[in-house]
Short mmCIF file of C-alpha atoms and ligand atoms in Angstrom, two decimals:
data_model
loop_
_atom_site.label_atom_id
_atom_site.label_comp_id
_atom_site.label_asym_id
_atom_site.label_seq_id
_atom_site.Cartn_x
_atom_site.Cartn_y
_atom_site.Cartn_z
CA MET A 14 -0.03 0.17 0.24
CA SER A 15 1.47 2.53 -1.36
CA ASP A 16 -0.35 5.42 0.98
CA LEU A 17 0.12 4.31 4.66
CA ARG A 18 2.80 7.13 5.19
CA GLN A 19 -0.87 9.65 4.86
CA LEU A 20 -2.40 8.07 7.57
CA SER A 21 -2.43 9.43 10.88
CA LEU A 22 -0.51 7.89 13.89
CA SER A 23 -3.91 7.08 15.59
CA ASP A 24 -5.07 5.28 12.14
CA MET A 25 -1.97 3.59 11.58
CA ARG A 26 -1.67 2.40 15.29
CA ASP A 27 -5.45 0.57 14.74
CA GLY A 28 -4.49 -0.26 11.75
CA LEU A 29 -1.76 -2.29 12.65
CA ARG A 30 -3.93 -3.93 16.04
CA ALA A 31 -6.48 -4.60 12.98
CA LYS A 32 -3.80 -6.25 10.72
CA ARG A 33 -4.45 -3.95 7.89
CA PHE A 34 -0.67 -3.90 7.13
CA SER A 35 2.43 -5.61 8.90
CA ALA A 36 5.07 -3.04 10.29
CA VAL A 37 7.36 -3.92 8.40
CA GLU A 38 5.41 -3.01 5.83
CA LEU A 39 5.08 0.12 7.01
CA ALA A 40 8.32 0.63 8.57
CA GLU A 41 9.84 -0.28 4.90
CA ALA A 42 7.03 2.31 3.36
CA HIS A 43 8.68 5.43 5.29
CA LEU A 44 12.30 4.34 4.98
CA ASP A 45 11.82 3.93 1.12
CA GLU A 46 10.37 7.43 0.54
CA ILE A 47 13.53 8.80 3.15
CA GLU A 48 16.07 7.14 1.01
CA LYS A 49 14.65 8.60 -2.33
CA THR A 50 13.95 12.21 -0.73
CA HIS A 51 17.35 12.35 1.53
CA ALA A 52 19.65 14.32 -0.81
CA HIS A 53 16.81 17.56 -1.34
CA ILE A 54 15.42 17.47 2.23
CA ASN A 55 18.32 16.14 4.48
CA ALA A 56 15.82 15.52 7.37
CA PHE A 57 18.00 12.45 8.99
CA ILE A 58 21.54 12.49 9.60
CA THR A 59 21.05 8.95 10.39
CA VAL A 60 18.44 6.17 8.96
CA THR A 61 18.47 3.03 11.24
CA ARG A 62 17.58 0.48 8.84
CA ASP A 63 18.34 -2.73 10.01
CA ILE A 64 16.97 -1.80 14.06
CA ALA A 65 14.02 -0.59 11.98
CA LEU A 66 13.00 -3.34 10.68
CA ALA A 67 13.80 -5.60 13.12
CA GLN A 68 11.96 -3.84 15.49
CA ALA A 69 8.98 -3.90 12.89
CA LYS A 70 9.54 -7.67 13.11
CA ALA A 71 9.72 -8.26 16.42
CA SER A 72 6.18 -5.90 16.61
CA ASP A 73 4.64 -7.73 14.21
CA ALA A 74 4.23 -11.52 15.99
CA LYS A 75 3.85 -9.37 19.16
CA LEU A 76 0.49 -8.57 16.91
CA ALA A 77 -0.01 -11.04 15.77
CA LYS A 78 -0.61 -12.50 19.44
CA GLY A 79 -2.60 -9.69 20.10
CA GLU A 80 -0.49 -8.71 22.47
CA GLY A 81 0.48 -5.35 20.69
CA ARG A 82 0.67 -1.38 23.04
CA GLY A 83 0.59 1.57 23.11
CA ILE A 84 2.33 2.49 20.13
CA GLU A 85 3.07 -0.51 18.83
CA GLY A 86 4.51 -1.02 15.07
CA VAL A 87 4.50 3.28 15.08
CA PRO A 88 7.60 4.33 13.37
CA VAL A 89 9.18 7.29 15.12
CA GLY A 90 11.98 10.05 14.38
CA VAL A 91 14.29 11.13 17.16
CA LYS A 92 16.37 14.38 17.33
CA ASP A 93 20.05 13.04 17.49
CA LEU A 94 19.96 15.51 20.43
CA PHE A 95 18.31 11.73 22.44
CA CYS A 96 21.06 9.05 23.60
CA THR A 97 20.60 6.05 21.70
CA LYS A 98 22.17 2.75 22.33
CA ASP A 99 25.16 2.42 20.06
CA VAL A 100 23.55 4.31 17.60
CA LEU A 101 25.55 7.42 16.25
CA THR A 102 24.42 9.86 18.41
CA THR A 103 25.95 13.85 17.35
CA ALA A 104 23.78 16.76 18.69
CA ALA A 105 24.75 17.88 14.65
CA SER A 106 27.59 18.73 16.22
CA HIS A 107 31.58 18.31 14.61
CA ILE A 108 32.60 17.97 18.39
CA LEU A 109 30.45 14.29 18.83
CA ASP A 110 32.48 12.85 15.86
CA GLY A 111 31.51 9.09 16.12
CA PHE A 112 29.99 9.04 19.72
CA LYS A 113 27.89 6.19 19.97
CA PRO A 114 26.64 5.91 23.15
CA GLN A 115 26.86 3.02 25.61
CA TYR A 116 23.53 3.61 26.70
CA GLU A 117 19.33 4.78 25.78
CA SER A 118 17.83 7.84 26.34
CA THR A 119 14.24 7.31 29.85
CA VAL A 120 11.83 8.91 26.91
CA THR A 121 13.51 6.78 23.86
CA GLN A 122 14.13 3.72 26.33
CA ASN A 123 9.88 4.42 26.68
CA ILE A 124 8.99 4.24 23.20
CA TRP A 125 10.74 1.06 22.46
CA ASN A 126 9.04 0.08 25.07
CA ALA A 127 5.96 1.03 23.94
CA GLY A 128 6.51 -1.03 20.69
CA GLY A 129 7.19 2.23 18.45
CA VAL A 130 10.19 1.47 15.77
CA MET A 131 12.93 3.70 14.98
CA LEU A 132 13.56 5.19 11.87
CA GLY A 133 16.97 6.94 12.37
CA LYS A 134 18.07 10.24 13.74
CA LEU A 135 16.93 13.83 12.72
CA ASN A 136 18.92 16.77 11.69
CA LEU A 137 18.49 19.66 13.83
CA ASP A 138 20.74 23.24 14.95
CA GLU A 139 24.00 22.07 16.35
CA PHE A 140 23.28 20.92 20.42
CA ALA A 141 19.95 22.13 19.31
CA MET A 142 20.76 26.32 19.53
CA GLY A 143 18.76 27.63 16.13
CA SER A 144 15.95 28.22 14.85
CA SER A 145 15.85 27.46 11.51
CA ASN A 146 18.58 24.80 11.50
CA MET A 147 21.04 25.98 9.90
CA THR A 148 23.53 25.30 12.40
CA SER A 149 23.74 21.96 11.63
CA TYR A 150 27.00 20.25 10.92
CA TYR A 151 24.89 18.00 8.67
CA GLY A 152 23.83 20.85 6.58
CA PRO A 153 20.75 22.45 6.25
CA VAL A 154 17.30 21.05 6.31
CA LYS A 155 14.67 21.43 3.58
CA SER A 156 11.62 22.33 4.85
CA PRO A 157 8.69 20.41 2.44
CA TRP A 158 6.98 24.26 1.81
CA THR A 159 7.97 25.83 -0.65
CA LYS A 160 7.68 30.12 -2.25
CA ASP A 161 7.75 30.66 -5.20
CA GLY A 162 9.39 27.78 -6.15
CA GLN A 163 12.33 28.50 -3.57
CA PRO A 164 13.34 26.48 -0.68
CA LEU A 165 12.93 26.93 2.42
CA VAL A 166 13.97 26.49 6.34
CA PRO A 167 11.62 24.25 8.27
CA GLY A 168 12.37 26.55 11.33
CA GLY A 169 14.35 25.02 14.31
CA SER A 170 15.72 23.63 16.37
CA SER A 171 13.65 20.03 15.85
CA GLY A 172 13.47 21.10 12.04
CA GLY A 173 14.98 17.36 11.29
CA SER A 174 12.00 16.39 13.28
CA ALA A 175 9.14 19.36 11.93
CA ALA A 176 10.59 18.70 8.15
CA ALA A 177 10.00 15.16 8.35
CA VAL A 178 6.77 14.94 10.28
CA ALA A 179 5.45 17.21 7.63
CA ALA A 180 7.21 15.61 4.50
CA HIS A 181 5.58 12.07 5.86
CA LEU A 182 9.32 10.56 6.35
CA ALA A 183 7.34 9.39 9.52
CA PRO A 184 3.91 10.38 11.85
CA VAL A 185 6.55 11.31 14.43
CA ALA A 186 9.43 12.59 15.36
CA LEU A 187 10.81 13.29 18.46
CA GLY A 188 12.34 17.19 19.00
CA THR A 189 13.41 18.77 22.44
CA ASP A 190 12.62 22.60 23.58
CA THR A 191 14.51 24.94 24.88
CA GLY A 192 12.95 27.72 24.24
CA GLY A 193 10.89 27.11 21.32
CA SER A 194 12.15 24.54 19.41
CA ILE A 195 9.87 22.15 19.21
CA ARG A 196 6.63 24.98 19.00
CA GLN A 197 8.97 27.40 16.16
CA PRO A 198 9.40 24.67 13.88
CA ALA A 199 5.59 23.18 13.89
CA SER A 200 4.59 26.26 13.40
CA PHE A 201 6.95 26.63 9.95
CA CYS A 202 6.07 23.53 8.96
CA GLY A 203 2.15 23.65 9.43
CA ILE A 204 2.19 20.39 11.90
CA VAL A 205 1.85 20.01 15.72
CA GLY A 206 4.24 20.32 17.94
CA ILE A 207 3.72 20.14 21.91
CA LYS A 208 6.25 20.81 24.72
CA PRO A 209 4.79 19.33 28.35
CA THR A 210 5.17 20.97 31.00
CA TYR A 211 9.48 20.57 32.77
CA GLY A 212 9.71 17.50 34.36
CA ARG A 213 7.09 16.01 32.83
CA CYS A 214 9.42 13.67 30.61
CA SER A 215 12.66 12.86 31.75
CA ARG A 216 15.81 14.46 30.41
CA TRP A 217 18.12 11.71 30.93
CA GLY A 218 20.06 10.52 27.95
CA ILE A 219 19.38 13.93 25.98
CA VAL A 220 22.51 16.16 25.40
CA ALA A 221 21.60 18.49 27.39
CA PHE A 222 21.51 22.57 26.09
CA ALA A 223 20.10 25.02 28.86
CA SER A 224 18.98 22.34 31.77
CA SER A 225 16.21 24.08 33.64
CA LEU A 226 14.64 24.66 30.65
CA ASP A 227 15.13 21.61 28.24
CA GLN A 228 11.76 19.31 27.38
CA ALA A 229 11.61 16.54 25.43
CA GLY A 230 8.27 16.18 23.08
CA PRO A 231 7.06 15.16 19.57
CA LEU A 232 5.78 16.70 16.81
CA THR A 233 2.87 15.18 14.50
CA ARG A 234 0.29 15.95 12.15
CA ASN A 235 -2.48 16.12 14.43
CA VAL A 236 -3.65 16.96 18.24
CA ARG A 237 -4.77 13.36 19.24
CA ASP A 238 -1.33 12.12 17.62
CA ALA A 239 0.66 14.01 19.89
CA ALA A 240 -1.35 12.89 23.07
CA ILE A 241 -0.90 9.47 21.88
CA MET A 242 3.04 10.18 22.08
CA LEU A 243 3.11 12.03 25.58
CA ASN A 244 1.28 9.12 27.10
CA VAL A 245 4.48 6.56 25.77
CA MET A 246 6.64 9.79 26.85
CA CYS A 247 6.35 10.78 29.80
CA GLY A 248 6.58 10.07 33.40
CA HIS A 249 8.85 10.11 36.79
CA ASP A 250 12.32 8.77 36.11
CA VAL A 251 14.37 8.50 39.54
CA LYS A 252 17.55 9.15 36.98
CA ASP A 253 16.69 13.05 36.72
CA SER A 254 16.10 14.45 39.90
CA THR A 255 13.47 17.15 37.75
CA SER A 256 11.48 14.63 36.52
CA ALA A 257 8.00 15.21 38.30
CA LYS A 258 6.98 12.19 40.11
CA LEU A 259 2.94 12.42 39.08
CA ALA A 260 0.72 10.37 37.76
CA VAL A 261 0.20 10.55 33.79
CA PRO A 262 -2.73 10.53 32.87
CA ASP A 263 -4.73 9.57 29.55
CA PHE A 264 -4.05 12.59 27.60
CA GLU A 265 -5.58 10.92 24.27
CA LYS A 266 -9.24 10.84 26.90
CA ALA A 267 -8.78 14.52 27.77
CA LEU A 268 -9.43 15.28 23.89
CA THR A 269 -12.96 15.74 24.85
CA GLY A 270 -13.30 18.93 22.28
CA ASN A 271 -15.67 20.47 24.98
CA VAL A 272 -14.44 23.51 25.70
CA LYS A 273 -17.55 25.36 27.03
CA GLY A 274 -16.58 27.44 30.02
CA LYS A 275 -13.12 27.50 29.39
CA LYS A 276 -11.39 30.07 30.01
CA ILE A 277 -8.83 31.71 27.76
CA GLY A 278 -6.60 34.48 27.86
CA ILE A 279 -5.71 36.36 25.32
CA PRO A 280 -2.33 38.62 26.52
CA LYS A 281 -2.68 42.06 24.96
CA GLU A 282 1.99 41.91 25.64
CA TYR A 283 1.73 40.04 22.81
CA ARG A 284 0.53 42.30 20.45
CA PRO A 285 3.28 44.29 19.67
CA ASP A 286 3.41 47.35 17.12
CA GLY A 287 4.41 46.97 13.85
CA MET A 288 3.34 43.39 14.13
CA ASN A 289 2.55 40.96 10.57
CA PRO A 290 -1.45 41.40 10.33
CA GLU A 291 -1.63 38.27 8.81
CA ILE A 292 -0.37 36.51 12.17
CA LEU A 293 -2.85 38.74 14.19
CA ALA A 294 -5.32 37.57 11.77
CA MET A 295 -5.23 34.49 12.30
CA TRP A 296 -4.87 34.85 15.69
CA ASP A 297 -8.56 36.96 16.05
CA LYS A 298 -9.79 34.53 14.12
CA GLY A 299 -8.47 31.60 16.52
CA VAL A 300 -10.66 33.63 19.61
CA LYS A 301 -13.51 33.52 17.67
CA LEU A 302 -13.81 30.21 16.52
CA LEU A 303 -12.98 29.43 20.33
CA LYS A 304 -15.64 31.74 21.36
CA GLU A 305 -18.52 30.17 18.85
CA ALA A 306 -17.26 26.53 20.40
CA GLY A 307 -18.47 27.74 23.62
CA ALA A 308 -14.94 28.95 25.48
CA GLU A 309 -15.09 32.64 27.56
CA ILE A 310 -12.47 34.69 25.87
CA VAL A 311 -10.40 37.15 28.48
CA ASP A 312 -7.71 39.23 28.59
CA ILE A 313 -5.08 39.39 30.82
CA SER A 314 -1.60 41.10 31.35
CA LEU A 315 1.74 39.62 30.88
CA PRO A 316 3.35 42.81 32.38
CA HIS A 317 7.10 41.11 32.06
CA THR A 318 6.64 40.00 29.00
CA LYS A 319 9.58 42.56 26.98
CA TYR A 320 11.78 41.23 29.57
CA ALA A 321 11.78 37.02 28.11
CA LEU A 322 13.88 37.38 25.32
CA ALA A 323 16.88 38.94 26.61
CA THR A 324 16.15 36.88 30.64
CA TYR A 325 16.28 33.49 28.23
CA TYR A 326 19.56 34.45 26.42
CA ILE A 327 21.22 35.06 29.42
CA VAL A 328 20.29 32.36 30.89
CA ALA A 329 20.59 29.48 27.93
CA PRO A 330 24.30 30.83 26.90
CA ALA A 331 24.76 30.94 31.12
CA GLU A 332 24.03 26.35 31.29
CA CYS A 333 25.16 26.27 28.16
CA SER A 334 28.18 27.45 28.28
CA SER A 335 28.40 25.22 31.72
CA ASN A 336 27.16 21.70 30.03
CA LEU A 337 29.49 22.11 26.77
CA ALA A 338 32.70 21.96 29.33
CA ARG A 339 32.62 18.38 29.39
CA TYR A 340 33.64 18.59 25.31
CA ASP A 341 37.68 18.59 25.74
CA GLY A 342 38.30 15.52 23.41
CA VAL A 343 39.30 13.29 26.17
CA ARG A 344 37.43 10.41 26.08
CA PHE A 345 34.75 10.87 23.34
CA GLY A 346 33.97 12.46 20.02
CA LEU A 347 36.56 15.01 17.78
CA ARG A 348 40.04 15.41 19.23
CA ALA A 349 42.40 17.79 17.78
CA PRO A 350 46.19 16.26 17.16
CA ALA A 351 48.64 18.64 19.83
CA ASP A 352 51.89 18.78 21.13
CA SER A 353 50.68 19.63 25.17
CA LEU A 354 46.64 18.49 26.70
CA THR A 355 45.88 22.57 27.37
CA GLU A 356 46.23 22.63 23.29
CA MET A 357 44.57 19.87 22.48
CA TYR A 358 41.23 21.19 23.94
CA GLU A 359 41.91 24.85 22.16
CA LYS A 360 42.32 22.91 19.17
CA THR A 361 39.50 20.13 19.54
CA ARG A 362 37.26 22.79 20.81
CA ALA A 363 37.84 25.03 18.26
CA ALA A 364 37.35 22.83 15.32
CA GLY A 365 34.57 21.51 16.92
CA PHE A 366 32.12 24.08 17.60
CA GLY A 367 30.50 26.06 14.83
CA HIS A 368 29.71 29.74 15.70
CA GLU A 369 26.49 29.64 17.11
CA VAL A 370 27.72 27.12 19.81
CA LYS A 371 31.22 29.55 20.68
CA ARG A 372 28.93 32.24 20.86
CA ARG A 373 26.76 30.98 23.46
CA ILE A 374 29.58 29.70 25.48
CA MET A 375 31.62 32.79 25.44
CA ILE A 376 28.46 34.73 26.11
CA GLY A 377 27.08 32.28 28.87
CA ALA A 378 31.16 32.16 30.22
CA TYR A 379 31.10 36.37 30.69
CA VAL A 380 27.36 36.47 32.36
CA LEU A 381 28.85 33.70 34.77
CA SER A 382 31.82 35.55 35.80
CA ALA A 383 32.65 36.42 39.14
CA GLY A 384 32.19 40.34 37.87
CA TYR A 385 29.14 40.16 36.37
CA TYR A 386 27.21 37.73 38.21
CA ASP A 387 25.80 39.69 40.08
CA ALA A 388 24.45 42.40 36.97
CA TYR A 389 23.51 39.70 34.43
CA TYR A 390 22.86 35.99 35.57
CA LYS A 391 21.39 36.65 38.98
CA LYS A 392 19.27 39.57 37.53
CA ALA A 393 17.71 37.46 35.05
CA GLN A 394 17.49 34.61 37.57
CA GLN A 395 14.99 37.59 38.50
CA VAL A 396 13.14 38.83 36.42
CA ARG A 397 12.64 34.62 35.43
CA TRP A 398 10.59 34.38 38.75
CA LEU A 399 8.80 38.01 37.99
CA ILE A 400 7.71 35.89 34.25
CA ALA A 401 6.64 32.88 35.90
CA ASN A 402 5.15 34.84 39.11
CA ASP A 403 2.97 36.97 35.22
CA PHE A 404 1.75 33.37 34.43
CA ASN A 405 0.82 32.44 37.85
CA GLU A 406 -1.45 35.39 38.18
CA ALA A 407 -2.66 35.10 35.11
CA PHE A 408 -3.76 31.32 35.40
CA GLY A 409 -5.59 32.70 38.33
CA LYS A 410 -8.16 33.44 35.99
CA VAL A 411 -8.20 31.94 32.94
CA ASP A 412 -7.56 27.50 32.13
CA ALA A 413 -5.51 28.54 28.69
CA ILE A 414 -3.37 31.40 27.26
CA LEU A 415 -3.67 32.00 23.59
CA THR A 416 -1.09 33.35 20.94
CA PRO A 417 0.40 33.43 18.09
CA THR A 418 3.83 30.83 17.97
CA ALA A 419 6.06 32.64 15.73
CA PRO A 420 6.40 36.41 14.55
CA SER A 421 6.74 35.13 11.24
CA ALA A 422 6.23 32.34 8.54
CA ALA A 423 9.39 30.36 7.26
CA PHE A 424 12.14 31.79 5.41
CA GLY A 425 14.66 31.35 2.96
CA PHE A 426 18.11 30.39 2.84
CA ASP A 427 18.92 33.52 1.67
CA TYR A 428 17.56 35.00 4.46
CA LYS A 429 21.05 36.61 5.89
CA PRO A 430 20.18 38.62 9.08
CA SER A 431 22.64 41.63 10.15
CA ASP A 432 22.89 40.40 13.95
CA PRO A 433 22.18 37.45 15.37
CA VAL A 434 19.73 39.09 17.67
CA GLU A 435 17.30 38.72 14.55
CA MET A 436 16.96 35.39 14.49
CA TYR A 437 16.75 35.20 18.13
CA LEU A 438 13.75 37.72 17.95
CA ASN A 439 11.91 34.31 16.63
CA ASP A 440 11.88 32.96 20.16
CA VAL A 441 9.89 36.10 21.39
CA PHE A 442 5.80 34.56 21.77
CA THR A 443 7.84 30.82 22.51
CA VAL A 444 10.43 32.01 25.80
CA PRO A 445 7.99 33.16 27.76
CA ALA A 446 6.55 29.97 28.54
CA SER A 447 9.39 27.87 28.45
CA LEU A 448 11.14 30.14 31.05
CA ALA A 449 7.58 29.62 33.78
CA GLY A 450 8.59 25.93 32.98
CA LEU A 451 5.01 26.35 31.59
CA PRO A 452 3.06 23.21 29.18
CA GLY A 453 2.86 24.35 25.50
CA ILE A 454 1.76 23.66 21.90
CA SER A 455 1.84 24.77 18.60
CA ILE A 456 -1.02 24.23 16.09
CA PRO A 457 -1.51 25.07 11.98
CA GLY A 458 -3.60 28.11 12.76
CA GLY A 459 -4.11 28.76 8.27
CA LEU A 460 -2.01 29.69 5.71
CA ASN A 461 -0.72 33.15 4.96
CA LYS A 462 -1.39 34.63 1.56
CA GLU A 463 1.80 33.29 0.01
CA GLY A 464 0.11 29.17 0.75
CA LEU A 465 2.46 29.26 4.12
CA PRO A 466 1.61 27.74 7.48
CA LEU A 467 1.06 30.33 10.51
CA GLY A 468 1.15 28.43 13.67
CA LEU A 469 -1.03 29.25 16.87
CA GLN A 470 0.63 28.54 20.48
CA LEU A 471 -1.85 27.57 23.27
CA ILE A 472 0.10 27.74 26.73
CA GLY A 473 -1.23 25.76 30.00
CA LYS A 474 -1.05 25.97 34.00
CA ALA A 475 1.63 23.46 34.64
CA PHE A 476 1.34 19.88 34.75
CA ASP A 477 -2.50 20.62 32.84
CA GLU A 478 -1.57 19.05 29.34
CA GLU A 479 -4.68 17.71 28.96
CA THR A 480 -6.50 20.96 28.82
CA VAL A 481 -3.98 22.44 26.36
CA LEU A 482 -4.51 19.30 24.41
CA ASN A 483 -8.56 19.39 24.66
CA VAL A 484 -8.21 23.06 24.03
CA ALA A 485 -5.97 22.70 21.16
CA HIS A 486 -8.33 19.68 20.16
CA ALA A 487 -11.52 21.98 19.98
CA LEU A 488 -9.93 24.47 17.69
CA GLU A 489 -7.93 21.98 15.34
CA ASN A 490 -11.14 20.63 14.79
CA ALA A 491 -12.36 24.09 14.10
CA LEU A 492 -10.36 25.26 12.05
CA GLN A 493 -9.73 22.61 9.62
CA PHE A 494 -6.21 23.11 8.26
CA LYS A 495 -6.29 21.93 4.39
CA GLY A 496 -2.48 22.75 4.04
CA ARG A 497 -0.42 19.96 3.88
CA ALA A 498 3.08 20.37 2.18
CA ALA A 499 3.31 16.95 0.91
N1 LIG B 19 16.34 29.25 19.10
C1 LIG B 19 15.85 28.95 20.81
C2 LIG B 19 17.50 29.04 20.72
O1 LIG B 19 18.61 29.18 19.64
C3 LIG B 19 15.77 27.70 21.01
C4 LIG B 19 16.72 25.97 21.04
C5 LIG B 19 15.30 25.48 21.37
O2 LIG B 19 14.36 25.45 22.52
N2 LIG B 19 16.85 24.57 21.56
O3 LIG B 19 17.79 28.81 21.45
#
């Protein structure tokens, strides 16, 4: 069946259980398409055909006995930031050359335990730092969406994940989100991406960027598929002290589609002067549809929003400079030849890291240095608390908050920001929820006049992914987004 790849994840799961097709057939359909499109899209850094077929065979054996559980037999792409045992893990960086972890990340292990089939490791911005997937050592990823025949970026940092799902190379891909890296690429590629609450998923075995912000989450083609994936990804893990000791609800059951009486906050600070009118119009449409579905719209204020981007770009580089200090060429990855240990460190790190990663390490080391710690890092931590407190107050009045996901649609490869801050502006609507550790989802909100997708973001209370998913599901039903790239 050539159209197997067009099915949603939930239809794949149900079709496998009903034995309408096999897990091997499903894996092969995806693997063949990945091979065919690889030279063009560049979504995968490593394709794990042998592992996929072996896992699919095992799934078929279980399904034949009626033992299929969770997502038994469903193909999954994995952002190459998750450590996968004995499988090359690069973080899209030269410095991790040849690194094959001796252990499996908790989230990926959860997925294999639930019957997922690994297609391979997906391209990303180097160490998940970026908004365009242009900082990867393995080259940029092309979105399956184009503008006037010209290629576009898929967003970042989970750009390979978003492009793979939009191009039907996988029904789901794992991403990570530190400041927007699941939600912004989902928005650029016309798909769904959810960052759960900080602590919902274990970070164990995920290459660390900024540990107080990093979270795993799925990118899928609809909200139900995201809920199904969260069911298998989330949960407490003794190996991650920041993972929450909370039971994981059945997120799929939360999708009632009923939002009557739900209070949806609209923050005035997300409407800056000069905002793209098409994004505003899409946002207004989302408001109108939720109102028609019976939700109550409440104007709210998150007064410290204007400091979020600056705060994020102090906290995230600070943590990155500390986390990336481990890459020294000694035990794994790249090692540059040198005559002394110090020279080896210097040469390895000079050759191994790209420009953006070096910039962040330098900013981070600076804001943590003795003379500047109080002025920058400590101040940023204080402001972070104020930003989180804005949300706490707002959530005394509302159940979820609706905003756009990104300030623009996807851009082309000719886009050359005059300075790095211009690229950082992509994250303006996503970083506040990250700093507050809150769950956020991006769903396709519509197409702009050039036919490119724009995303709507819903932010929820801590550990209330159920409301976020349910409101997103209701909005998805009302919007009937039909745009697709492939
Ligand atoms: N674009 C943001 C950054 O470059 C977010 C990255 C992320 O969420 N991993 O830091």
